[in-house]
mmCIF file of C-alpha atoms and ligand atoms in Angstrom:
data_model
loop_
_atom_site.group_PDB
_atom_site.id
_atom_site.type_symbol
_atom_site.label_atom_id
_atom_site.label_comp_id
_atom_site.label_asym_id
_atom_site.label_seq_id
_atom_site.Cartn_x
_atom_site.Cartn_y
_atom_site.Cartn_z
ATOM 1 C CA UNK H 11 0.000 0.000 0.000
ATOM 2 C CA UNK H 12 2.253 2.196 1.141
ATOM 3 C CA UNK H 13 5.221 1.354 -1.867
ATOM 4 C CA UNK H 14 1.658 2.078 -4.017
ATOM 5 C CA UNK H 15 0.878 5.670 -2.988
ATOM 6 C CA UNK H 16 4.570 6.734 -2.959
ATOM 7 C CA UNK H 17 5.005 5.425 -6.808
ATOM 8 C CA UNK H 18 1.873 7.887 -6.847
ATOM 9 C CA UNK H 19 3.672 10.604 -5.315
ATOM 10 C CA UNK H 20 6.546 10.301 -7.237
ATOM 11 C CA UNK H 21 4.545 10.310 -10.510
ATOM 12 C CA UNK H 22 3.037 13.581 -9.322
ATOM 13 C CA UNK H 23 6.070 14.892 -8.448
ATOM 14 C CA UNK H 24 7.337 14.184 -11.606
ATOM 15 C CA UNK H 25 4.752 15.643 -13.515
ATOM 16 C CA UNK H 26 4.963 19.092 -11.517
ATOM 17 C CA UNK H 27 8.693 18.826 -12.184
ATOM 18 C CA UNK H 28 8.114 17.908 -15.981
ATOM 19 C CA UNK H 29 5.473 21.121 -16.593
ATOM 20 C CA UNK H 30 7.586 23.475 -14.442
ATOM 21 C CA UNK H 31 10.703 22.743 -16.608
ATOM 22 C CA UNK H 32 8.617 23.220 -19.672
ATOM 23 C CA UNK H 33 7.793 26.275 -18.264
ATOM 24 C CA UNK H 34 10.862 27.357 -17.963
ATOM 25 C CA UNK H 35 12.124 26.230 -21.123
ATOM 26 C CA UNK H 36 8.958 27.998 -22.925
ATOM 27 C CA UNK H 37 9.698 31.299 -20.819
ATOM 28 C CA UNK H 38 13.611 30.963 -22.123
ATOM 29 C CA UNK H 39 12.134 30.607 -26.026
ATOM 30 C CA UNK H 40 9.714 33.507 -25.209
ATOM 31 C CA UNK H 41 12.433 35.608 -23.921
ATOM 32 C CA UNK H 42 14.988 35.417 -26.640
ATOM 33 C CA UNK H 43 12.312 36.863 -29.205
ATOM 34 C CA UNK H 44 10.814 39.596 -26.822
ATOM 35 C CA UNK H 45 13.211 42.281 -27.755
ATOM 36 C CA UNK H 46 12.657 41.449 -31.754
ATOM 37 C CA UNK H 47 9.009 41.419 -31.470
ATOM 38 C CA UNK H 48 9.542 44.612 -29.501
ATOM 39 C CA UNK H 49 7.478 43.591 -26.172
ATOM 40 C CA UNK H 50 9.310 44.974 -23.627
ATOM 41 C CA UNK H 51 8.244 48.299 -22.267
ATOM 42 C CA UNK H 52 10.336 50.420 -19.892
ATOM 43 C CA UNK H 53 7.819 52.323 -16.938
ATOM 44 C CA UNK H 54 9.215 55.289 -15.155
ATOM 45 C CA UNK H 55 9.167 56.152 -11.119
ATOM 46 C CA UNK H 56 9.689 59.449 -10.348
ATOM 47 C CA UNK H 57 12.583 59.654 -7.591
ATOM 48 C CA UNK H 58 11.886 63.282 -5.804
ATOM 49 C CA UNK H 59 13.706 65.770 -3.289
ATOM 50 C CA UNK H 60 12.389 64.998 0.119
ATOM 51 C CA UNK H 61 13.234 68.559 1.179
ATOM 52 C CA UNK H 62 10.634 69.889 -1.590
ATOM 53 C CA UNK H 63 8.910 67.017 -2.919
ATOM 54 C CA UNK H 64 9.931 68.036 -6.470
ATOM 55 C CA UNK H 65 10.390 65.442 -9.347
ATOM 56 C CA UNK H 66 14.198 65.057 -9.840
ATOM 57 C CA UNK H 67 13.979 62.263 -12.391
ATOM 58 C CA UNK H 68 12.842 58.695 -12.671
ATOM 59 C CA UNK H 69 14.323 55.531 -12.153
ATOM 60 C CA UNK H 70 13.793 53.228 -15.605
ATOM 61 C CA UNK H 71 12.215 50.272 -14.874
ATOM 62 C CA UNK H 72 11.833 47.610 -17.457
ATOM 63 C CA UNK H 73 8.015 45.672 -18.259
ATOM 64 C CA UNK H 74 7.048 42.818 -20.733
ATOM 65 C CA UNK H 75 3.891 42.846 -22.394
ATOM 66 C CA UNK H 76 4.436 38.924 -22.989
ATOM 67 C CA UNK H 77 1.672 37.830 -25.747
ATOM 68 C CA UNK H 78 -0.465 34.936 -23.982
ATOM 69 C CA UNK H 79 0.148 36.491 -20.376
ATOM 70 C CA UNK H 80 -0.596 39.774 -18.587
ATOM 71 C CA UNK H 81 1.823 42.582 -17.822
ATOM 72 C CA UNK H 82 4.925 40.588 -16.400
ATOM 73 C CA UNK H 83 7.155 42.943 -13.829
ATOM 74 C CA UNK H 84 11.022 41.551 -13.261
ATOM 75 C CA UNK H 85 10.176 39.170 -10.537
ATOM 76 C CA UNK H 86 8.623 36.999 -13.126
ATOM 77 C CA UNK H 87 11.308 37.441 -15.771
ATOM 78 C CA UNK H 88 14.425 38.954 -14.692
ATOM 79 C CA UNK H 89 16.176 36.083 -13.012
ATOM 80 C CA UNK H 90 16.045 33.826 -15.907
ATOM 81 C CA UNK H 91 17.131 36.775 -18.372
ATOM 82 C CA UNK H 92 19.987 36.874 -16.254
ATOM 83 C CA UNK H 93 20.753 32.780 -16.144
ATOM 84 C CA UNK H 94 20.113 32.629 -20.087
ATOM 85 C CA UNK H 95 22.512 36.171 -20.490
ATOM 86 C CA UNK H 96 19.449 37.633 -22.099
ATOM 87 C CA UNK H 97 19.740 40.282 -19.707
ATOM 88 C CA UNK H 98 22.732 41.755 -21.507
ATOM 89 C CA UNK H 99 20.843 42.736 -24.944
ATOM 90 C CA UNK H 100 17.832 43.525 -23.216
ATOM 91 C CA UNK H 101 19.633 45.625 -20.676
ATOM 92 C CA UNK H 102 21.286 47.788 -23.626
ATOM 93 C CA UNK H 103 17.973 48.209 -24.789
ATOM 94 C CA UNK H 104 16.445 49.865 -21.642
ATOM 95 C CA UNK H 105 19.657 51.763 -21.178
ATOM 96 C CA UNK H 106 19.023 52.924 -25.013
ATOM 97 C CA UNK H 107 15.219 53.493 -24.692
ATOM 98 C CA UNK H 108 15.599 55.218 -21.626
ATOM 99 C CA UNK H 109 18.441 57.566 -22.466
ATOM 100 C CA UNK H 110 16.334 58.320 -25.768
ATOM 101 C CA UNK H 111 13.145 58.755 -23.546
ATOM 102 C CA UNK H 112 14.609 61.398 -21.030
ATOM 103 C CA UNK H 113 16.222 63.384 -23.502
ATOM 104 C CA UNK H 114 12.905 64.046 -25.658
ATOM 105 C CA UNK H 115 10.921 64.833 -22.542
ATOM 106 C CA UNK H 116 14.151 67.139 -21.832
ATOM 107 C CA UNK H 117 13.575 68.564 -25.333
ATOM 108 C CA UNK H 118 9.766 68.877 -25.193
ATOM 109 C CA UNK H 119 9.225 70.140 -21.530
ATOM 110 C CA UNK H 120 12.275 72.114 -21.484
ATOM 111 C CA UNK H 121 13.846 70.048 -18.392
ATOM 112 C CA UNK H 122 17.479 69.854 -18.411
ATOM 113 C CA UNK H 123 17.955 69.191 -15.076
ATOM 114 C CA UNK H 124 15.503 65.719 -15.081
ATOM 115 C CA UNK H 125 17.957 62.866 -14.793
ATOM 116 C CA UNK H 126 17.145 59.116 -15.261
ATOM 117 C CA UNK H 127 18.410 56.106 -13.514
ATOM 118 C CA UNK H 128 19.485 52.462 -14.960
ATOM 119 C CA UNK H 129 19.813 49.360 -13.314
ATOM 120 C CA UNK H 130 22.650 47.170 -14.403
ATOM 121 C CA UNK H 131 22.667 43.693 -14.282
ATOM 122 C CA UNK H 132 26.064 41.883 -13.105
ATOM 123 C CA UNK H 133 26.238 40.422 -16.451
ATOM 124 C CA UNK H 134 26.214 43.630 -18.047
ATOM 125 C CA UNK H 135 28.708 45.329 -15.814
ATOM 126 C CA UNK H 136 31.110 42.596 -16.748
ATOM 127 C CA UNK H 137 31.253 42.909 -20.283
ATOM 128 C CA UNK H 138 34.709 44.636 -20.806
ATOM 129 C CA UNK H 139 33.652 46.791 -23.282
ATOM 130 C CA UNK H 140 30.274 48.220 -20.807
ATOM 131 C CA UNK H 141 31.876 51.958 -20.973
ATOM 132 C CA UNK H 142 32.432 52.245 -24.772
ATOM 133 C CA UNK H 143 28.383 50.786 -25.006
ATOM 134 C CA UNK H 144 27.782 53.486 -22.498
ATOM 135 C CA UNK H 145 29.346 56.329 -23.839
ATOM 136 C CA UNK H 146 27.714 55.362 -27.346
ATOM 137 C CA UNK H 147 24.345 55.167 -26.334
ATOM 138 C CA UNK H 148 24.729 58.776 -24.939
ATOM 139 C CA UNK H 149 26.204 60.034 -28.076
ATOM 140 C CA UNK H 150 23.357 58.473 -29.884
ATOM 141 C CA UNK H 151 20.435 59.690 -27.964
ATOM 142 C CA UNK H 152 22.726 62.993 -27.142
ATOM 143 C CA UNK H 153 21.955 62.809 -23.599
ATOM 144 C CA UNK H 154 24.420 64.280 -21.241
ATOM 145 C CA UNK H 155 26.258 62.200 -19.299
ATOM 146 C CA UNK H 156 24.851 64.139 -15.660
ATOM 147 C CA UNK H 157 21.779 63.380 -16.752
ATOM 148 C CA UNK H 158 22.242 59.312 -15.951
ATOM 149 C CA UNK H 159 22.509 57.565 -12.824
ATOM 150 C CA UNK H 160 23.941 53.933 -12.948
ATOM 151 C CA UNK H 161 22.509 51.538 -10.214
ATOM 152 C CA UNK H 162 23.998 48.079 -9.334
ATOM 153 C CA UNK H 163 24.571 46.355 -6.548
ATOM 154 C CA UNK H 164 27.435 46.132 -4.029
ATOM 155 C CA UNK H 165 27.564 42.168 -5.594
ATOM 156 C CA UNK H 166 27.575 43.356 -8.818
ATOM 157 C CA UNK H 167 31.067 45.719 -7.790
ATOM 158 C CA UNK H 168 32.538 42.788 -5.330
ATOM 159 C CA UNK H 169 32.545 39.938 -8.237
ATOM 160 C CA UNK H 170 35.386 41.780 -9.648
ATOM 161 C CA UNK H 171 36.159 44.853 -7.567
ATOM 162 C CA UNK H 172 39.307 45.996 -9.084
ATOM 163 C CA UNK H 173 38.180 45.887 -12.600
ATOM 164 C CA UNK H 174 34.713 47.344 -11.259
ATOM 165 C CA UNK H 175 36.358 49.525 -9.439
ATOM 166 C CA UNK H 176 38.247 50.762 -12.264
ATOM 167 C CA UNK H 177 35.117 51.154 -14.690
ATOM 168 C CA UNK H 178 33.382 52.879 -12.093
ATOM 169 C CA UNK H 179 35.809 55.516 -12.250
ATOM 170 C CA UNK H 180 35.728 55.681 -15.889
ATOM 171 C CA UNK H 181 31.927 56.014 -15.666
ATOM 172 C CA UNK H 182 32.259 58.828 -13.031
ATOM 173 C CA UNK H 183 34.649 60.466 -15.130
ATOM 174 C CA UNK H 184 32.171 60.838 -17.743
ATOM 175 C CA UNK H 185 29.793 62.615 -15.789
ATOM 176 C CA UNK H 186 27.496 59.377 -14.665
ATOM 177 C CA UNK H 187 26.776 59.239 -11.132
ATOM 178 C CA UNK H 188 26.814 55.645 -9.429
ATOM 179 C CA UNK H 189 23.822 54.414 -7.294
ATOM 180 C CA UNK H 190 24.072 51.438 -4.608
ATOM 181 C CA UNK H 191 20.658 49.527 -4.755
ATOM 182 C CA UNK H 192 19.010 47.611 -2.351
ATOM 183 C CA UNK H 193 22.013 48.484 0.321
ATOM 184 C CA UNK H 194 21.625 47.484 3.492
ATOM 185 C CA UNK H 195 20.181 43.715 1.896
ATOM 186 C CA UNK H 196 22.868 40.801 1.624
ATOM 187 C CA UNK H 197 26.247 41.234 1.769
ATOM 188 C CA UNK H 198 27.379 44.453 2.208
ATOM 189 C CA UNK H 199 31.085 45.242 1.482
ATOM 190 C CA UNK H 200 31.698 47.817 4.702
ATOM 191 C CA UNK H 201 35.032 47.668 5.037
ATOM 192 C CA UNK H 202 35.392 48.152 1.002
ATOM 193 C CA UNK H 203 32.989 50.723 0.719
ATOM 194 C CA UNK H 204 35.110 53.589 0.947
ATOM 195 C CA UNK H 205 36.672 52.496 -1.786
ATOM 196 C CA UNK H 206 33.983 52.246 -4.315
ATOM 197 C CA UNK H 207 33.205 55.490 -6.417
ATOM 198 C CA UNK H 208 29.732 55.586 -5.219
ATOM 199 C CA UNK H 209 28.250 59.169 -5.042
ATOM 200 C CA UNK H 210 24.280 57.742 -3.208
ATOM 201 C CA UNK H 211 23.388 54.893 -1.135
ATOM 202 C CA UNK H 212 19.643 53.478 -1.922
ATOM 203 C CA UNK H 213 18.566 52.374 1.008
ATOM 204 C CA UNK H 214 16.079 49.181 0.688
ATOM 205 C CA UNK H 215 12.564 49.139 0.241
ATOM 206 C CA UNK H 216 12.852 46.608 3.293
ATOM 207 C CA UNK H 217 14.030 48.950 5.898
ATOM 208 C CA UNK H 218 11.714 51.861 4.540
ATOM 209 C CA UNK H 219 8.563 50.375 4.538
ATOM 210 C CA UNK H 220 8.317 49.650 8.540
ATOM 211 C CA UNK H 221 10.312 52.417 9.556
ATOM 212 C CA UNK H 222 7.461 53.617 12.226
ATOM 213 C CA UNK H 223 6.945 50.057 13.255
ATOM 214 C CA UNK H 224 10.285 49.156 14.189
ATOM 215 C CA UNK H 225 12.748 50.570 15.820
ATOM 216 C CA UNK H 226 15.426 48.359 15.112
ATOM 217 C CA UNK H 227 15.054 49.146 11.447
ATOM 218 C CA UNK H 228 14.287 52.698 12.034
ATOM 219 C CA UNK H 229 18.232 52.284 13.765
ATOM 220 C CA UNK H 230 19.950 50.978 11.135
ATOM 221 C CA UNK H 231 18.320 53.787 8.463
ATOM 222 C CA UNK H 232 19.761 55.991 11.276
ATOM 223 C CA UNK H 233 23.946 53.667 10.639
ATOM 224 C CA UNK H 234 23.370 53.877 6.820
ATOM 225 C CA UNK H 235 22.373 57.761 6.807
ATOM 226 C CA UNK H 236 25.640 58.642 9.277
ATOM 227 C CA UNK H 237 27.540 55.936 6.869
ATOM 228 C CA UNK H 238 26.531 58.235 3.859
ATOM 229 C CA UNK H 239 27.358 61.316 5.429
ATOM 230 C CA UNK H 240 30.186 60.264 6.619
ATOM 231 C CA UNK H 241 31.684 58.861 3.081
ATOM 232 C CA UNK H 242 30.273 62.159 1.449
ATOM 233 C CA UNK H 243 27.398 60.329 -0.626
ATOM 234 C CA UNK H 244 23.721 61.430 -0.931
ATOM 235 C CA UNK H 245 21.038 58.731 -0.034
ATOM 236 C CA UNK H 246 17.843 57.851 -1.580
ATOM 237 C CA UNK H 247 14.748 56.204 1.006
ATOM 238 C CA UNK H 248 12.799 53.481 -1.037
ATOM 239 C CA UNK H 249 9.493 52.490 -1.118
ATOM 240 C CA UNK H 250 8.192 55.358 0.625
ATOM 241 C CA UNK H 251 4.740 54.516 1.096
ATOM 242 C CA UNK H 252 3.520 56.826 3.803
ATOM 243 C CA UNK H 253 2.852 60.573 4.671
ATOM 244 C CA UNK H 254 4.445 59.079 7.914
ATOM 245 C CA UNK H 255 7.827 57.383 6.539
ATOM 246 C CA UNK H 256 8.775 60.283 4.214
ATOM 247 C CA UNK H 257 8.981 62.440 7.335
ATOM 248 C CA UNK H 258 10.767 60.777 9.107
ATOM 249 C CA UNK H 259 13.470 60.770 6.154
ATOM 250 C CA UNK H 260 12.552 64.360 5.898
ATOM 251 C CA UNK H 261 13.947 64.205 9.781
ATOM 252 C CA UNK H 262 16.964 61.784 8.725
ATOM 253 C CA UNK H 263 17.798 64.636 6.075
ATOM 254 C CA UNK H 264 17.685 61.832 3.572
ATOM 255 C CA UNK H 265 17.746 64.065 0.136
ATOM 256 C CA UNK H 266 16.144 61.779 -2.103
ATOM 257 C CA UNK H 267 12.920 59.423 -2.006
ATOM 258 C CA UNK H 268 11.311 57.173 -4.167
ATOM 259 C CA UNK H 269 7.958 55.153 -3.578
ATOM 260 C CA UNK H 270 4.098 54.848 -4.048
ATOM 261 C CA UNK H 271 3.353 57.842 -1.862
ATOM 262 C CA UNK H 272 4.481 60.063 -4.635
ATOM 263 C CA UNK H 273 3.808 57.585 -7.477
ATOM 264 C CA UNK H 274 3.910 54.292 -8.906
ATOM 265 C CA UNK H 275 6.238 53.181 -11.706
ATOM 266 C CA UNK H 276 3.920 54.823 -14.665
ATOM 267 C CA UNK H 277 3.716 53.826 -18.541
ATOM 268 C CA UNK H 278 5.758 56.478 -21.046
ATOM 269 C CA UNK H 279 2.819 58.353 -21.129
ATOM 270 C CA UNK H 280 1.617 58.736 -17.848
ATOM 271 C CA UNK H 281 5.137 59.656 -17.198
ATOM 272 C CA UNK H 282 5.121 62.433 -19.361
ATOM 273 C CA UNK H 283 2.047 63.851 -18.565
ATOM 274 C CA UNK H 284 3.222 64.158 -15.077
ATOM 275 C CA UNK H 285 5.888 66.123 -16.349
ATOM 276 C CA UNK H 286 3.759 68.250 -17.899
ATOM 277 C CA UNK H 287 1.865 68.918 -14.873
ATOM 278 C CA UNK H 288 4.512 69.931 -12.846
ATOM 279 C CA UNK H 289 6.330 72.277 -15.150
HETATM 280 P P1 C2E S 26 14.946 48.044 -7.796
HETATM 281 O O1 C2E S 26 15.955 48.535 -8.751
HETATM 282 O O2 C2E S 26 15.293 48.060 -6.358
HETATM 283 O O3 C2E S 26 13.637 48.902 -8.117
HETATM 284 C C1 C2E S 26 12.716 49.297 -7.142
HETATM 285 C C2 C2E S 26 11.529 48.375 -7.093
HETATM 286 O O4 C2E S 26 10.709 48.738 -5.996
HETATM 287 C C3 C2E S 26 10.629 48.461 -8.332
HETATM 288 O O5 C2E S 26 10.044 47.175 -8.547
HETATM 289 C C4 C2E S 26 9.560 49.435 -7.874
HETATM 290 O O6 C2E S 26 8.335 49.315 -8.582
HETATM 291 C C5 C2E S 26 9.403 49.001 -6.450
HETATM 292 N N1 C2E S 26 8.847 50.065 -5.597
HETATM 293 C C6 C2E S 26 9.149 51.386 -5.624
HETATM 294 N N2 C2E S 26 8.481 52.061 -4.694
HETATM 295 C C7 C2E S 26 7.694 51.151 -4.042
HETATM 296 C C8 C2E S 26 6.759 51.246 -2.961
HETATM 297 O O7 C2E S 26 6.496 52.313 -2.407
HETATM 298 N N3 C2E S 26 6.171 50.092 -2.570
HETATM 299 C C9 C2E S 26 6.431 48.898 -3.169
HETATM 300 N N4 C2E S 26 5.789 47.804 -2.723
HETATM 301 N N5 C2E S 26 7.314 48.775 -4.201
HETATM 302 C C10 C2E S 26 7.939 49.886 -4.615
HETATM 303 P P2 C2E S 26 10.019 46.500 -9.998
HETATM 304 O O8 C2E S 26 9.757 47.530 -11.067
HETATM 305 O O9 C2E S 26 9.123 45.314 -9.917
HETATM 306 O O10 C2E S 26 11.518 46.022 -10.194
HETATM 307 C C11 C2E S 26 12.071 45.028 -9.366
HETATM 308 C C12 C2E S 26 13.555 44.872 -9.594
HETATM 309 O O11 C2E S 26 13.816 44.373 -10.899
HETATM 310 C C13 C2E S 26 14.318 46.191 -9.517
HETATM 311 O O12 C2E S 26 14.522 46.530 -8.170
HETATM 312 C C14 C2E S 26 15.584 45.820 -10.250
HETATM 313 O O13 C2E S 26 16.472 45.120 -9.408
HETATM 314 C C15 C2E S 26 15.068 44.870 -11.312
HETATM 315 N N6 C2E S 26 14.919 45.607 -12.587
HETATM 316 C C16 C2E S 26 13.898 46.386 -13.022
HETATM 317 N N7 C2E S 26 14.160 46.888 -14.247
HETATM 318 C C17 C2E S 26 15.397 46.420 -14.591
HETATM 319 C C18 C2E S 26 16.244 46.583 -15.756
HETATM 320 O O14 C2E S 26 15.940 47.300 -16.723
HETATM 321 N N8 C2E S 26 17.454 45.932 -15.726
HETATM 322 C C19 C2E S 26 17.843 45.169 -14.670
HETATM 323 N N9 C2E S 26 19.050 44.562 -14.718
HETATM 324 N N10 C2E S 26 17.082 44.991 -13.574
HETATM 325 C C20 C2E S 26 15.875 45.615 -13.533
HETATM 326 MG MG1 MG S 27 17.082 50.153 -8.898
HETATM 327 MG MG1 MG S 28 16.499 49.185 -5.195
HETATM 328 MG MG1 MG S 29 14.895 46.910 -4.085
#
């Protein structure tokens, strides 16, 4: 009986393991065609002043309107783009689209001064030639380089510091300013830190978002705001949700923030319009 129900359970098992691997496999396929079939969509968060609430730019983040499923964020996607080393042509392509993106709103609303922020996947950041990519995608789009921000992770810079290391500088030669996502999450690289040309900390979503709950958390926004100061970097508070949490950052003399409370990621469009509201 019991030799009986556990050939069941293996059947079923293998089933769920068959289906989830086709899944995968058909999510791979679906993947590599995306950026030919021109699915992929990049939204845009507006990242603001805390001091004054003002727009500064947006943060590009990337979408895909996959055919046969809904609107798929990066949780659903990005991981396996970055397994298969799709993530390196689709990250040029939100690097391109967005660079092209903030200099026509520049252009149209008259806003020199809005920047835009990248993510860059690991995979990206280790292609030798990243800098020369870089630099020609501004050329193309003629977008100045102070108007980007670059955001990886400290991971991304500690899989190869010294050549990172030495990029980054290139980079913030240029002009491009360097943002540290998600810090405070995983390993973080204190005693290196120093070292990295870093000009703002983004401090994670996770430490934001129960700020008035906890005061443990609410302490260690307190470390990584006297860290910042203290290495001459600006910080950015993500995931600001509440009235609530974006004063106490207003208290923390946190100079940027990012989050719901002042909007949502939002569709070219939407994005745009906003501009046009506020100028
Ligand atoms: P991230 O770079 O840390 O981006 C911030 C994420 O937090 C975004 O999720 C944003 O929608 C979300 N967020 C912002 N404010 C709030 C808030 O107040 N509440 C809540 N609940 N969420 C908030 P999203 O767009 O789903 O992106 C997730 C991650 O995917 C990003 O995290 C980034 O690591 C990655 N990603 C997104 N676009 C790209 C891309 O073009 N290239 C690469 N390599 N990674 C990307
Ligand atoms: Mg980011
Ligand atoms: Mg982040
Ligand atoms: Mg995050």
């Amino acid at each position: 009986r019991a030799k009986v129900l556990g050939k069941a359970r293996y059947e079923v098992f293998d089933t769920e393991m068959h289906d989830s691997v086709v899944k995968l496999l058909q999510l791979e396929n679906d993947l590599r065609r995306a950026i030919e079939r021109q699915e992929f969509e990049v939204y845009y968060q507006p990242i603001v002043l805390v001091e004054t609430e003002k727009i500064t730019g947006f943060e590009a983040l990337i979408r895909w309107q996959h055919p046969t499923r809904s609107l798929l964020n990066p949780v659903d996607f990005i991981s396996v783009a970055e397994e298969t080393g799709a993530i390196v042509p689709i990250g040029y392509w939100v690097l391109f689209e967005a660079c092209r993106q903030l200099r026509t709103w520049q252009l149209e609303f008259s806003a020199q001064s809005l920047t835009m922020s990248v993510n860059l996947s690991s995979k990206q950041f280790s292609q030798p030639d990243i800098v020369e990519q870089i630099v020609h995608i501004l050329q193309s789009t003629n977008l100045d380089a102070h108007s980007l921000k670059l955001e990886i992770t400290e991971s991304t810079i500690m899989e190869n510091a010294e050549s990172a290391t030495a990029m980054l500088l290139q980079l913030r030669d240029l002009g491009i300013e360097i943002y540290l996502d998600d810090f405070g999450t995983g390993y973080s690289s204190l005693s290196s830190l120093h070292r990295f040309p870093v000009d703002v900390l983004k401090i994670d979503r996770s430490f934001i978002n129960t700020i008035n709950r906890s005061d443990e958390k609410t302490k260690i926004v307190q470390v990584i705001m006297s860290l910042a100061q203290n290495l001459g970097m600006d910080a950015i508070a993500e995931g600001i949700e509440t009235v609530e949490q974006m004063m106490q950052m207003k208290t923390l003399q946190c100079k940027y923030g990012q989050g719901y409370l002042f909007s949502k990621p939002l569709d070219k469009n939407a994005a745009a319009a906003l501009i046009a509201s506020i100028i």
